[in-house]
mmCIF file of C-alpha atoms in Angstrom:
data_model
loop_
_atom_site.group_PDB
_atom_site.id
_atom_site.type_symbol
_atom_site.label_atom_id
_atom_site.label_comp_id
_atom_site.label_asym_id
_atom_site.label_seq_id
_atom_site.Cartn_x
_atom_site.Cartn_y
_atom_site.Cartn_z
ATOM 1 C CA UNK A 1 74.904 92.407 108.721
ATOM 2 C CA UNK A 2 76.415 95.769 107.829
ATOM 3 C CA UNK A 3 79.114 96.079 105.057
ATOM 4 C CA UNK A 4 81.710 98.452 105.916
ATOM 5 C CA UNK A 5 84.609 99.897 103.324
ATOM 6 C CA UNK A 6 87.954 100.599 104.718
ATOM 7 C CA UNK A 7 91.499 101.997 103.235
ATOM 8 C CA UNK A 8 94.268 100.093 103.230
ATOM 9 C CA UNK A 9 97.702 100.953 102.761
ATOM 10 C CA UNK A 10 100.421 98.472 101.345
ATOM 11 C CA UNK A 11 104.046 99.303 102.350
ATOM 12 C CA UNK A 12 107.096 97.677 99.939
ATOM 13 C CA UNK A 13 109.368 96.316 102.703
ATOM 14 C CA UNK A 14 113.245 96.039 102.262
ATOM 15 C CA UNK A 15 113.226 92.667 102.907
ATOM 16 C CA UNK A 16 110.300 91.557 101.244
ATOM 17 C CA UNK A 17 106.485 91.380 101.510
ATOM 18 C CA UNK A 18 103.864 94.063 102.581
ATOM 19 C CA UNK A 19 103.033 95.698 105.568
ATOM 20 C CA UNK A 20 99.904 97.191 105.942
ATOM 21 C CA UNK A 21 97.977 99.553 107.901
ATOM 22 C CA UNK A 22 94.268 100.276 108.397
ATOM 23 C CA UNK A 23 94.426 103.989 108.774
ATOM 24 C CA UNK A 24 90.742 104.331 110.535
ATOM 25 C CA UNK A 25 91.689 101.542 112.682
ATOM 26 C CA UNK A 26 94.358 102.440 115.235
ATOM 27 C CA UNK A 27 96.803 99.491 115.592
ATOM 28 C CA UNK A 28 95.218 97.561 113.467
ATOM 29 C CA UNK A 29 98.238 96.423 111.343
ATOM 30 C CA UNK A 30 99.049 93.542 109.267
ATOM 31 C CA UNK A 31 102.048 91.744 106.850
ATOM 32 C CA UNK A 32 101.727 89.418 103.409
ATOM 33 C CA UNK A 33 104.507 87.986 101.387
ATOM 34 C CA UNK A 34 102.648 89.293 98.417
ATOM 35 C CA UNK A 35 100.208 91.688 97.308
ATOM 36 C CA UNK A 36 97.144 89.062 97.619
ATOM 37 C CA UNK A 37 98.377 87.833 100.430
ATOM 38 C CA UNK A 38 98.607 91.350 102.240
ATOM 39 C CA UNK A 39 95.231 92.401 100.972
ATOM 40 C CA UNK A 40 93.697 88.649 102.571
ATOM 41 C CA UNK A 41 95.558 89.535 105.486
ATOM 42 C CA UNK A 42 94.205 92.762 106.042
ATOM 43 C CA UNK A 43 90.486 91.312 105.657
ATOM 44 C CA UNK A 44 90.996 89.076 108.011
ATOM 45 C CA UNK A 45 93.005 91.510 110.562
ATOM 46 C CA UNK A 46 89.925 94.159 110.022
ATOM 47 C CA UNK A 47 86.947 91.398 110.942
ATOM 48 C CA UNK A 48 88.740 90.653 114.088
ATOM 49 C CA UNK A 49 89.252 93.927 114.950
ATOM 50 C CA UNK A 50 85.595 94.869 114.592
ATOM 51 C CA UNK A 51 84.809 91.700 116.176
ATOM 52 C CA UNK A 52 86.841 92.649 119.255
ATOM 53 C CA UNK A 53 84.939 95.429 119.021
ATOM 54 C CA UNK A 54 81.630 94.427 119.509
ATOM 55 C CA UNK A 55 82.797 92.318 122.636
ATOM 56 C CA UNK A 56 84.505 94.986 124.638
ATOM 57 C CA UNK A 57 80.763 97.381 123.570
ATOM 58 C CA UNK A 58 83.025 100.258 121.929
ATOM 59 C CA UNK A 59 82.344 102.199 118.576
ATOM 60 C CA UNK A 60 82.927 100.508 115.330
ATOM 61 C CA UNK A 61 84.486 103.439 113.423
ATOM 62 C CA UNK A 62 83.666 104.123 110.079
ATOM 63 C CA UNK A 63 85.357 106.165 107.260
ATOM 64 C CA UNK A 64 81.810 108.454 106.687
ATOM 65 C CA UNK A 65 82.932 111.741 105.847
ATOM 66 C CA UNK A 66 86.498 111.098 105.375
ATOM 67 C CA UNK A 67 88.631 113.012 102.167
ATOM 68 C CA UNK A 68 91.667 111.625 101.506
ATOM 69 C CA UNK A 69 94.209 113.858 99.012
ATOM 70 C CA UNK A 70 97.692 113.188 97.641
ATOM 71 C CA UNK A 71 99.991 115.692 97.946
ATOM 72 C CA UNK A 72 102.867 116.256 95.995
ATOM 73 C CA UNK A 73 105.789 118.292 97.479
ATOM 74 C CA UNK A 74 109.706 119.503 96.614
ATOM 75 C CA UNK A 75 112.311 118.256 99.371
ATOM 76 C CA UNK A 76 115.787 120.001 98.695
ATOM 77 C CA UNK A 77 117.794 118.358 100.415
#
């Protein structure tokens, strides 16, 4: 079994909860009332992925060699 690391991002929605997004994952997108939730949510919404994966024989990305930066900018508006 191979452990595999991936980001996740956690979105504050208007109306409540979390939306998040795997961003090495296309469409792999998930929602949890809280925080803990979310981040459960997102472990199981990543396994399946990779598990869907494996059955259709396509390429389990990884994040190898990915930089991730912040930046911060000025808007005028």
């Amino acid at each position: 079994m191979n452990v595999l690391n991936y980001r996740i991002l956690l979105r504050k929605e208007p109306e409540g909860g979390y939306t998040v997004t795997v961003p090495s994952l296309p469409g792999c997108i998930t929602y949890g009332d809280t925080i803990e939730e979310a981040i459960e949510m997102a472990k199981e919404a990543i396994e399946l992925y990779i598990e869907s994966l494996k059955e259709h024989g396509e390429e389990i990305p990884t994040e190898e060699g990915v930089l991730e930066y912040t930046l911060t900018v000025n808007a005028y508006a």
